[in-house]
PDB file of C-alpha atoms and ligand atoms in Angstrom:
ATOM      1  CA  MET N 752      -4.916 -18.882   0.268  1.00 91.00           C
ATOM      2  CA  ILE N 753      -6.678 -15.722  -0.958  1.00 95.00           C
ATOM      3  CA  LEU N 754      -4.612 -12.552  -0.770  1.00 97.00           C
ATOM      4  CA  VAL N 755      -4.609  -8.913  -1.869  1.00 97.00           C
ATOM      5  CA  ASP N 756      -1.302  -7.205  -2.605  1.00 98.00           C
ATOM      6  CA  THR N 757      -2.232  -3.716  -1.436  1.00 98.00           C
ATOM      7  CA  HIS N 758       0.960  -2.057  -2.724  1.00 98.00           C
ATOM      8  CA  ALA N 759       2.952  -3.045  -5.808  1.00 98.00           C
ATOM      9  CA  HIS N 760       4.990  -1.271  -8.489  1.00 98.00           C
ATOM     10  CA  LEU N 761       4.620  -3.651 -11.415  1.00 98.00           C
ATOM     11  CA  ASP N 762       4.966  -0.746 -13.864  1.00 98.00           C
ATOM     12  CA  PHE N 763       8.653  -0.327 -12.898  1.00 98.00           C
ATOM     13  CA  THR N 764      11.313  -1.271 -15.460  1.00 98.00           C
ATOM     14  CA  HIS N 765      12.442  -4.120 -13.169  1.00 98.00           C
ATOM     15  CA  PHE N 766       9.531  -6.103 -14.634  1.00 98.00           C
ATOM     16  CA  ASP N 767       9.929  -5.160 -18.299  1.00 97.00           C
ATOM     17  CA  GLY N 768      11.290  -8.550 -19.301  1.00 97.00           C
ATOM     18  CA  ASP N 769       8.699 -10.787 -17.662  1.00 98.00           C
ATOM     19  CA  ARG N 770       5.754  -8.705 -16.404  1.00 98.00           C
ATOM     20  CA  GLU N 771       3.151 -11.092 -17.736  1.00 97.00           C
ATOM     21  CA  GLU N 772       4.755 -14.135 -16.103  1.00 98.00           C
ATOM     22  CA  ILE N 773       5.027 -12.277 -12.791  1.00 98.00           C
ATOM     23  CA  ILE N 774       1.327 -11.404 -12.899  1.00 98.00           C
ATOM     24  CA  GLU N 775       0.450 -14.980 -13.783  1.00 97.00           C
ATOM     25  CA  ARG N 776       2.586 -16.240 -10.894  1.00 97.00           C
ATOM     26  CA  ALA N 777       0.802 -13.862  -8.512  1.00 97.00           C
ATOM     27  CA  ARG N 778      -2.532 -15.383  -9.510  1.00 95.00           C
ATOM     28  CA  ASN N 779      -1.159 -18.897  -9.055  1.00 96.00           C
ATOM     29  CA  ASN N 780      -0.084 -17.945  -5.546  1.00 96.00           C
ATOM     30  CA  GLY N 781      -3.510 -16.816  -4.413  1.00 96.00           C
ATOM     31  CA  VAL N 782      -3.293 -13.092  -5.114  1.00 96.00           C
ATOM     32  CA  ILE N 783      -6.813 -12.115  -6.237  1.00 95.00           C
ATOM     33  CA  TYR N 784      -6.206  -8.357  -6.426  1.00 96.00           C
ATOM     34  CA  ILE N 785      -3.153  -6.147  -6.867  1.00 98.00           C
ATOM     35  CA  VAL N 786      -3.160  -2.412  -6.229  1.00 98.00           C
ATOM     36  CA  ASN N 787      -0.426  -0.861  -8.349  1.00 98.00           C
ATOM     37  CA  VAL N 788       0.711   2.409  -6.810  1.00 98.00           C
ATOM     38  CA  GLY N 789       2.009   5.459  -8.669  1.00 98.00           C
ATOM     39  CA  SER N 790       5.090   7.360  -7.553  1.00 96.00           C
ATOM     40  CA  ASP N 791       5.053  10.215 -10.068  1.00 97.00           C
ATOM     41  CA  LEU N 792       2.813  11.343 -12.914  1.00 98.00           C
ATOM     42  CA  GLU N 793       4.276   8.942 -15.445  1.00 98.00           C
ATOM     43  CA  SER N 794       4.077   5.915 -13.167  1.00 98.00           C
ATOM     44  CA  SER N 795       0.535   6.933 -12.202  1.00 98.00           C
ATOM     45  CA  ARG N 796      -0.400   6.867 -15.892  1.00 98.00           C
ATOM     46  CA  ASN N 797       1.373   3.522 -16.309  1.00 98.00           C
ATOM     47  CA  SER N 798      -0.379   2.102 -13.240  1.00 98.00           C
ATOM     48  CA  LEU N 799      -3.738   2.981 -14.724  1.00 98.00           C
ATOM     49  CA  GLU N 800      -2.726   1.471 -18.044  1.00 98.00           C
ATOM     50  CA  LEU N 801      -1.829  -1.781 -16.310  1.00 98.00           C
ATOM     51  CA  ALA N 802      -5.094  -1.702 -14.362  1.00 98.00           C
ATOM     52  CA  GLU N 803      -7.074  -1.244 -17.537  1.00 97.00           C
ATOM     53  CA  GLU N 804      -5.337  -4.231 -19.076  1.00 97.00           C
ATOM     54  CA  TYR N 805      -5.947  -6.704 -16.211  1.00 97.00           C
ATOM     55  CA  PRO N 806      -9.337  -6.959 -14.466  1.00 95.00           C
ATOM     56  CA  PHE N 807      -7.781  -7.876 -11.090  1.00 95.00           C
ATOM     57  CA  ILE N 808      -5.267  -5.007 -11.047  1.00 97.00           C
ATOM     58  CA  TYR N 809      -6.279  -1.588  -9.682  1.00 98.00           C
ATOM     59  CA  ALA N 810      -4.335   1.656  -9.581  1.00 98.00           C
ATOM     60  CA  ALA N 811      -3.455   4.440  -7.172  1.00 98.00           C
ATOM     61  CA  VAL N 812      -2.246   7.771  -8.529  1.00 98.00           C
ATOM     62  CA  GLY N 813       0.018  10.252  -6.789  1.00 98.00           C
ATOM     63  CA  VAL N 814       3.431  11.838  -6.460  1.00 98.00           C
ATOM     64  CA  HIS N 815       5.912  10.350  -3.966  1.00 97.00           C
ATOM     65  CA  PRO N 816       7.643  12.725  -1.520  1.00 96.00           C
ATOM     66  CA  HIS N 817      10.926  12.084  -3.385  1.00 96.00           C
ATOM     67  CA  ASP N 818       9.408  13.904  -6.369  1.00 95.00           C
ATOM     68  CA  ALA N 819       7.396  16.469  -4.432  1.00 95.00           C
ATOM     69  CA  ASP N 820       9.123  19.322  -6.259  1.00 95.00           C
ATOM     70  CA  LYS N 821       7.541  18.139  -9.516  1.00 95.00           C
ATOM     71  CA  LEU N 822       3.984  18.547  -8.235  1.00 96.00           C
ATOM     72  CA  ASP N 823       2.876  21.814  -9.847  1.00 96.00           C
ATOM     73  CA  ASP N 824      -0.687  22.847 -10.737  1.00 96.00           C
ATOM     74  CA  THR N 825      -0.553  21.135 -14.134  1.00 97.00           C
ATOM     75  CA  VAL N 826       0.518  17.817 -12.615  1.00 97.00           C
ATOM     76  CA  LEU N 827      -2.099  18.120  -9.881  1.00 98.00           C
ATOM     77  CA  LYS N 828      -4.784  18.727 -12.479  1.00 98.00           C
ATOM     78  CA  GLU N 829      -3.672  15.713 -14.485  1.00 98.00           C
ATOM     79  CA  LEU N 830      -3.693  13.549 -11.360  1.00 98.00           C
ATOM     80  CA  GLU N 831      -7.256  14.634 -10.774  1.00 98.00           C
ATOM     81  CA  GLU N 832      -8.222  13.573 -14.295  1.00 98.00           C
ATOM     82  CA  LEU N 833      -6.650  10.171 -13.663  1.00 98.00           C
ATOM     83  CA  ALA N 834      -8.203   9.845 -10.207  1.00 98.00           C
ATOM     84  CA  VAL N 835     -11.776   9.874 -11.490  1.00 97.00           C
ATOM     85  CA  ARG N 836     -11.178   6.876 -13.749  1.00 97.00           C
ATOM     86  CA  GLN N 837     -12.967   3.730 -12.704  1.00 96.00           C
ATOM     87  CA  LYS N 838      -9.905   1.580 -11.995  1.00 97.00           C
ATOM     88  CA  VAL N 839      -8.297   4.164  -9.704  1.00 98.00           C
ATOM     89  CA  LEU N 840      -8.941   3.303  -6.055  1.00 97.00           C
ATOM     90  CA  ALA N 841      -6.701   5.672  -4.112  1.00 98.00           C
ATOM     91  CA  ILE N 842      -4.379   8.676  -4.064  1.00 98.00           C
ATOM     92  CA  GLY N 843      -0.799   7.569  -3.460  1.00 96.00           C
ATOM     93  CA  GLU N 844       1.795   7.209  -2.694  1.00 97.00           C
ATOM     94  CA  ILE N 845       2.051  10.537  -0.935  1.00 98.00           C
ATOM     95  CA  GLY N 846       3.674  11.646   2.306  1.00 98.00           C
ATOM     96  CA  LEU N 847       6.997  12.705   3.763  1.00 98.00           C
ATOM     97  CA  ASP N 848      10.485  11.217   3.583  1.00 97.00           C
ATOM     98  CA  TYR N 849      12.924  12.876   5.977  1.00 98.00           C
ATOM     99  CA  TYR N 850      15.452  10.062   5.610  1.00 96.00           C
ATOM    100  CA  TYR N 851      16.397  10.793   2.002  1.00 96.00           C
ATOM    101  CA  ASP N 852      15.150  14.404   1.878  1.00 95.00           C
ATOM    102  CA  ASN N 853      15.186  14.247  -1.933  1.00 94.00           C
ATOM    103  CA  SER N 854      12.855  17.258  -2.022  1.00 94.00           C
ATOM    104  CA  PRO N 855      13.032  20.133   0.506  1.00 96.00           C
ATOM    105  CA  ARG N 856      10.790  19.505   3.507  1.00 97.00           C
ATOM    106  CA  ASP N 857       8.513  22.508   3.036  1.00 97.00           C
ATOM    107  CA  ILE N 858       7.878  21.392  -0.549  1.00 97.00           C
ATOM    108  CA  GLN N 859       7.203  17.824   0.609  1.00 98.00           C
ATOM    109  CA  LYS N 860       4.659  19.129   3.117  1.00 98.00           C
ATOM    110  CA  GLU N 861       2.913  21.264   0.529  1.00 98.00           C
ATOM    111  CA  ALA N 862       2.697  18.368  -1.957  1.00 98.00           C
ATOM    112  CA  PHE N 863       1.370  16.095   0.786  1.00 98.00           C
ATOM    113  CA  GLN N 864      -1.342  18.586   1.759  1.00 97.00           C
ATOM    114  CA  ASN N 865      -2.353  19.252  -1.840  1.00 97.00           C
ATOM    115  CA  GLN N 866      -2.732  15.550  -2.522  1.00 97.00           C
ATOM    116  CA  LEU N 867      -4.705  14.984   0.672  1.00 97.00           C
ATOM    117  CA  LYS N 868      -7.053  17.664  -0.635  1.00 96.00           C
ATOM    118  CA  LEU N 869      -7.255  15.760  -3.901  1.00 97.00           C
ATOM    119  CA  ALA N 870      -8.225  12.627  -1.952  1.00 96.00           C
ATOM    120  CA  GLU N 871     -10.977  14.591  -0.269  1.00 95.00           C
ATOM    121  CA  LYS N 872     -12.191  16.093  -3.537  1.00 95.00           C
ATOM    122  CA  THR N 873     -12.283  12.756  -5.341  1.00 96.00           C
ATOM    123  CA  GLY N 874     -13.666  10.786  -2.385  1.00 95.00           C
ATOM    124  CA  LEU N 875     -10.734   8.352  -2.441  1.00 97.00           C
ATOM    125  CA  PRO N 876      -8.604   6.964   0.383  1.00 97.00           C
ATOM    126  CA  PHE N 877      -4.897   7.886   0.469  1.00 98.00           C
ATOM    127  CA  ILE N 878      -1.696   5.815   0.746  1.00 98.00           C
ATOM    128  CA  ILE N 879       1.015   7.291   2.932  1.00 98.00           C
ATOM    129  CA  HIS N 880       4.760   6.878   2.633  1.00 98.00           C
ATOM    130  CA  ASN N 881       6.388   7.958   5.918  1.00 98.00           C
ATOM    131  CA  ARG N 882      10.066   7.821   6.669  1.00 97.00           C
ATOM    132  CA  GLU N 883      11.288   9.459   9.877  1.00 97.00           C
ATOM    133  CA  ALA N 884       8.519  12.050   9.706  1.00 98.00           C
ATOM    134  CA  ASP N 885       5.966  10.774  12.279  1.00 98.00           C
ATOM    135  CA  GLU N 886       5.283  14.140  13.873  1.00 98.00           C
ATOM    136  CA  ASP N 887       4.666  16.117  10.692  1.00 98.00           C
ATOM    137  CA  ILE N 888       2.657  13.285   9.123  1.00 98.00           C
ATOM    138  CA  LEU N 889       0.307  13.282  12.114  1.00 97.00           C
ATOM    139  CA  ALA N 890       0.020  17.062  12.304  1.00 97.00           C
ATOM    140  CA  ILE N 891      -0.803  17.366   8.587  1.00 97.00           C
ATOM    141  CA  LEU N 892      -3.232  14.446   8.716  1.00 96.00           C
ATOM    142  CA  LYS N 893      -5.078  15.933  11.658  1.00 93.00           C
ATOM    143  CA  ASP N 894      -5.353  19.313   9.899  1.00 92.00           C
ATOM    144  CA  ASN N 895      -6.469  17.883   6.558  1.00 88.00           C
ATOM    145  CA  TYR N 896      -8.409  14.860   7.584  1.00 79.00           C
ATOM    146  CA  THR N 897     -10.623  13.733   4.747  1.00 72.00           C
ATOM    147  CA  GLY N 898     -12.836  11.039   6.228  1.00 82.00           C
ATOM    148  CA  ASN N 899     -12.202   8.825   3.210  1.00 87.00           C
ATOM    149  CA  GLY N 900      -9.734   6.731   5.162  1.00 94.00           C
ATOM    150  CA  GLY N 901      -6.184   5.828   4.383  1.00 97.00           C
ATOM    151  CA  ILE N 902      -3.316   3.409   4.616  1.00 98.00           C
ATOM    152  CA  MET N 903       0.076   3.725   6.276  1.00 98.00           C
ATOM    153  CA  HIS N 904       2.177   1.925   3.692  1.00 98.00           C
ATOM    154  CA  CYS N 905       5.170  -0.134   4.870  1.00 98.00           C
ATOM    155  CA  PHE N 906       4.527   0.813   8.478  1.00 98.00           C
ATOM    156  CA  GLY N 907       7.885   1.178  10.227  1.00 97.00           C
ATOM    157  CA  SER N 908       7.310   3.513  13.161  1.00 98.00           C
ATOM    158  CA  GLY N 909       6.900   2.659  16.839  1.00 98.00           C
ATOM    159  CA  LEU N 910       3.913   1.412  18.822  1.00 98.00           C
ATOM    160  CA  LYS N 911       2.846   4.909  19.882  1.00 98.00           C
ATOM    161  CA  MET N 912       2.635   6.042  16.253  1.00 98.00           C
ATOM    162  CA  ALA N 913       0.726   2.862  15.408  1.00 98.00           C
ATOM    163  CA  TRP N 914      -1.959   3.743  17.961  1.00 98.00           C
ATOM    164  CA  GLU N 915      -2.106   7.353  16.774  1.00 97.00           C
ATOM    165  CA  CYS N 916      -2.744   6.138  13.226  1.00 97.00           C
ATOM    166  CA  LEU N 917      -5.322   3.586  14.369  1.00 97.00           C
ATOM    167  CA  GLU N 918      -7.117   6.320  16.273  1.00 95.00           C
ATOM    168  CA  LEU N 919      -7.364   8.281  13.025  1.00 95.00           C
ATOM    169  CA  GLY N 920      -9.057   5.240  11.494  1.00 95.00           C
ATOM    170  CA  LEU N 921      -6.127   4.287   9.276  1.00 97.00           C
ATOM    171  CA  TYR N 922      -5.012   0.827   8.176  1.00 98.00           C
ATOM    172  CA  LEU N 923      -1.403  -0.286   8.703  1.00 98.00           C
ATOM    173  CA  ALA N 924       0.231  -2.212   5.863  1.00 98.00           C
ATOM    174  CA  PHE N 925       3.126  -4.614   6.410  1.00 98.00           C
ATOM    175  CA  GLY N 926       5.483  -6.200   3.900  1.00 98.00           C
ATOM    176  CA  GLY N 927       8.703  -8.178   3.656  1.00 98.00           C
ATOM    177  CA  VAL N 928      10.388  -6.305   6.516  1.00 98.00           C
ATOM    178  CA  ILE N 929       8.234  -8.295   8.962  1.00 98.00           C
ATOM    179  CA  THR N 930      10.234 -11.409   7.987  1.00 98.00           C
ATOM    180  CA  PHE N 931      13.642  -9.776   8.561  1.00 98.00           C
ATOM    181  CA  LYS N 932      15.773 -10.941  11.457  1.00 96.00           C
ATOM    182  CA  ASN N 933      16.144  -7.484  13.020  1.00 96.00           C
ATOM    183  CA  ALA N 934      12.408  -6.602  12.926  1.00 98.00           C
ATOM    184  CA  GLU N 935      11.559  -7.645  16.508  1.00 98.00           C
ATOM    185  CA  GLU N 936       9.948  -4.299  17.356  1.00 98.00           C
ATOM    186  CA  LEU N 937       7.754  -4.424  14.263  1.00 98.00           C
ATOM    187  CA  ARG N 938       6.637  -7.973  15.077  1.00 98.00           C
ATOM    188  CA  GLY N 939       5.713  -6.739  18.549  1.00 98.00           C
ATOM    189  CA  ILE N 940       3.485  -4.087  16.970  1.00 98.00           C
ATOM    190  CA  VAL N 941       1.823  -6.580  14.617  1.00 98.00           C
ATOM    191  CA  LYS N 942       1.109  -8.761  17.616  1.00 98.00           C
ATOM    192  CA  GLU N 943      -0.676  -6.003  19.473  1.00 98.00           C
ATOM    193  CA  ILE N 944      -2.784  -3.997  16.991  1.00 98.00           C
ATOM    194  CA  PRO N 945      -6.344  -4.944  15.932  1.00 98.00           C
ATOM    195  CA  LEU N 946      -6.352  -7.634  13.232  1.00 98.00           C
ATOM    196  CA  GLU N 947      -9.071  -5.721  11.376  1.00 97.00           C
ATOM    197  CA  ARG N 948      -6.596  -2.946  10.555  1.00 98.00           C
ATOM    198  CA  ILE N 949      -3.747  -5.030   9.139  1.00 98.00           C
ATOM    199  CA  LEU N 950      -3.042  -5.080   5.413  1.00 98.00           C
ATOM    200  CA  LEU N 951      -0.476  -7.095   3.450  1.00 98.00           C
ATOM    201  CA  GLU N 952       1.730  -5.637   0.735  1.00 98.00           C
ATOM    202  CA  THR N 953       4.886  -6.487  -1.175  1.00 98.00           C
ATOM    203  CA  ASP N 954       6.050  -3.005  -2.298  1.00 98.00           C
ATOM    204  CA  CYS N 955       7.647  -5.029  -5.109  1.00 98.00           C
ATOM    205  CA  PRO N 956      10.273  -4.839  -6.597  1.00 98.00           C
ATOM    206  CA  TYR N 957      11.613  -3.805  -3.168  1.00 97.00           C
ATOM    207  CA  LEU N 958      11.726  -5.330   0.336  1.00 97.00           C
ATOM    208  CA  THR N 959      11.658  -8.994  -0.648  1.00 98.00           C
ATOM    209  CA  PRO N 960      10.640 -11.292   2.216  1.00 98.00           C
ATOM    210  CA  VAL N 961      12.749 -14.109   3.614  1.00 97.00           C
ATOM    211  CA  PRO N 962      13.550 -16.683   2.115  1.00 97.00           C
ATOM    212  CA  PHE N 963      14.062 -14.632  -1.082  1.00 97.00           C
ATOM    213  CA  ARG N 964      15.586 -11.560   0.536  1.00 96.00           C
ATOM    214  CA  GLY N 965      18.096  -9.921  -1.793  1.00 94.00           C
ATOM    215  CA  ARG N 966      16.244 -10.863  -4.969  1.00 97.00           C
ATOM    216  CA  ARG N 967      13.638  -8.835  -6.842  1.00 98.00           C
ATOM    217  CA  ASN N 968      10.302  -8.927  -5.028  1.00 98.00           C
ATOM    218  CA  GLU N 969       6.991  -9.897  -6.698  1.00 98.00           C
ATOM    219  CA  PRO N 970       3.330 -10.263  -5.627  1.00 98.00           C
ATOM    220  CA  GLY N 971       3.639 -14.069  -5.686  1.00 98.00           C
ATOM    221  CA  TYR N 972       5.811 -13.791  -2.550  1.00 98.00           C
ATOM    222  CA  LEU N 973       2.992 -12.193  -0.547  1.00 98.00           C
ATOM    223  CA  ARG N 974       2.208 -15.574   1.018  1.00 98.00           C
ATOM    224  CA  TYR N 975       5.486 -15.481   2.968  1.00 98.00           C
ATOM    225  CA  ILE N 976       4.377 -12.245   4.587  1.00 98.00           C
ATOM    226  CA  ALA N 977       0.947 -13.718   5.342  1.00 98.00           C
ATOM    227  CA  GLU N 978       2.554 -16.802   6.874  1.00 98.00           C
ATOM    228  CA  LYS N 979       4.853 -14.716   9.095  1.00 98.00           C
ATOM    229  CA  ILE N 980       2.021 -12.518  10.373  1.00 98.00           C
ATOM    230  CA  ALA N 981      -0.173 -15.583  10.950  1.00 98.00           C
ATOM    231  CA  GLU N 982       2.657 -17.070  13.010  1.00 98.00           C
ATOM    232  CA  ILE N 983       2.991 -13.866  15.064  1.00 98.00           C
ATOM    233  CA  ARG N 984      -0.774 -13.795  15.697  1.00 98.00           C
ATOM    234  CA  GLY N 985      -1.107 -17.526  16.333  1.00 98.00           C
ATOM    235  CA  LEU N 986      -3.541 -17.993  13.452  1.00 98.00           C
ATOM    236  CA  HIS N 987      -3.753 -20.409  10.566  1.00 98.00           C
ATOM    237  CA  PRO N 988      -2.351 -18.673   7.448  1.00 97.00           C
ATOM    238  CA  GLU N 989      -5.660 -19.241   5.614  1.00 96.00           C
ATOM    239  CA  GLU N 990      -7.502 -17.450   8.375  1.00 97.00           C
ATOM    240  CA  LEU N 991      -5.087 -14.515   8.369  1.00 97.00           C
ATOM    241  CA  ALA N 992      -5.353 -14.341   4.572  1.00 97.00           C
ATOM    242  CA  GLU N 993      -9.126 -14.183   4.714  1.00 95.00           C
ATOM    243  CA  ILE N 994      -9.178 -11.455   7.358  1.00 96.00           C
ATOM    244  CA  THR N 995      -6.605  -9.265   5.600  1.00 97.00           C
ATOM    245  CA  THR N 996      -8.376  -9.728   2.255  1.00 96.00           C
ATOM    246  CA  ALA N 997     -11.608  -8.469   3.812  1.00 95.00           C
ATOM    247  CA  ASN N 998      -9.615  -5.574   5.305  1.00 97.00           C
ATOM    248  CA  ALA N 999      -8.178  -4.675   1.898  1.00 97.00           C
ATOM    249  CA  ALA N1000     -11.648  -4.769   0.346  1.00 95.00           C
ATOM    250  CA  ARG N1001     -12.869  -2.299   2.986  1.00 96.00           C
ATOM    251  CA  ALA N1002      -9.797  -0.053   2.865  1.00 97.00           C
ATOM    252  CA  TYR N1003      -9.902   0.353  -0.919  1.00 97.00           C
ATOM    253  CA  ASN N1004     -13.622  -0.069  -1.536  1.00 94.00           C
ATOM    254  CA  LEU N1005     -12.853  -2.954  -3.839  1.00 92.00           C
ATOM    255  CA  PRO N1006     -15.763  -4.101  -6.009  1.00 79.00           C
ATOM    256  CA  VAL N1007     -18.860  -4.724  -3.970  1.00 61.00           C
ATOM    257  CA  GLU N1008     -19.383  -8.378  -4.808  1.00 60.00           C
ATOM    258  CA  VAL N1009     -15.946  -9.299  -3.447  1.00 61.00           C
ATOM    259  CA  GLN N1010     -16.356  -7.160  -0.374  1.00 54.00           C
ATOM    260  CA  TYR N1011     -19.707  -8.777   0.232  1.00 53.00           C
ATOM    261  CA  GLN N1012     -18.373 -12.249  -0.379  1.00 59.00           C
ATOM    262  CA  TYR N1013     -15.643 -11.865   2.243  1.00 55.00           C
ATOM    263  CA  GLN N1014     -17.598  -9.939   4.827  1.00 53.00           C
ATOM    264  CA  LYS N1015     -20.550 -12.278   4.628  1.00 55.00           C
ATOM    265  CA  ARG N1016     -18.484 -15.324   5.455  1.00 54.00           C
ATOM    266  CA  GLY N1017     -18.885 -14.987   9.194  1.00 45.00           C
ATOM    267  CA  SER N1018     -17.112 -18.159  10.104  1.00 36.00           C
ATOM    268  CA  LEU N1019     -13.373 -18.221   9.629  1.00 35.00           C
ATOM    269  CA  LYS N1020     -12.324 -21.712   8.884  1.00 30.00           C
TER     270      LYS N1020
HETATM  271 NI1   NI T 275       5.848   1.946  -2.777  1.00 89.25          NI
END
């Protein structure tokens, strides 16, 4: 099985004791690329550092809505310097979180808009974190639409929102939640949306899929998410893996040879 973990946080301290083993285990479980996503300036720097150490790891840089109040002009300028580096594929994660409201909403919105502008300026796609903020996410996206594409990370809204995002050309990424017992609505959405817009992610160390729910998550568990989505779609897991890997290559403009390799293979065995 060939997989891309489109959203991981391997720079987090949760992995300090065994990061190398975790990365090795990801490779042994079919993960050919990992996109490590920043949540503030420091983790954006650390993501890039990790990406520069491992050829199959790439980075996204950005400030999470939880830390929106830390995004001043200096931080924004530093993000821009990071964003032009070769191993940086996207701006993220950015967005709005009205569940925790760790930063005031007007400040979250401003940070979101400023980072969407950064995506436009740097020609990179964006990665969106959305929690209970569908309406404002859509309004801001429509006003600031960059044309570089983007990803709705850990999609958890309803079917209507899914179609709105698809209409904007976005990809929807799904992780461990899809394996949870109470995720019937989400499985219904995965069943209905175009396969070509589905991405797989772990969001590790969080949201560990069944059968490891409750433990620390890692990219090596991505196969359980692939297997669940394959089951929902009535596909062989290998087939689902191949399609979502091609999707990830398109969404993130992953290196041309890989993109070519997966798109060229017309037949899905
Ligand atoms: Ni995340």
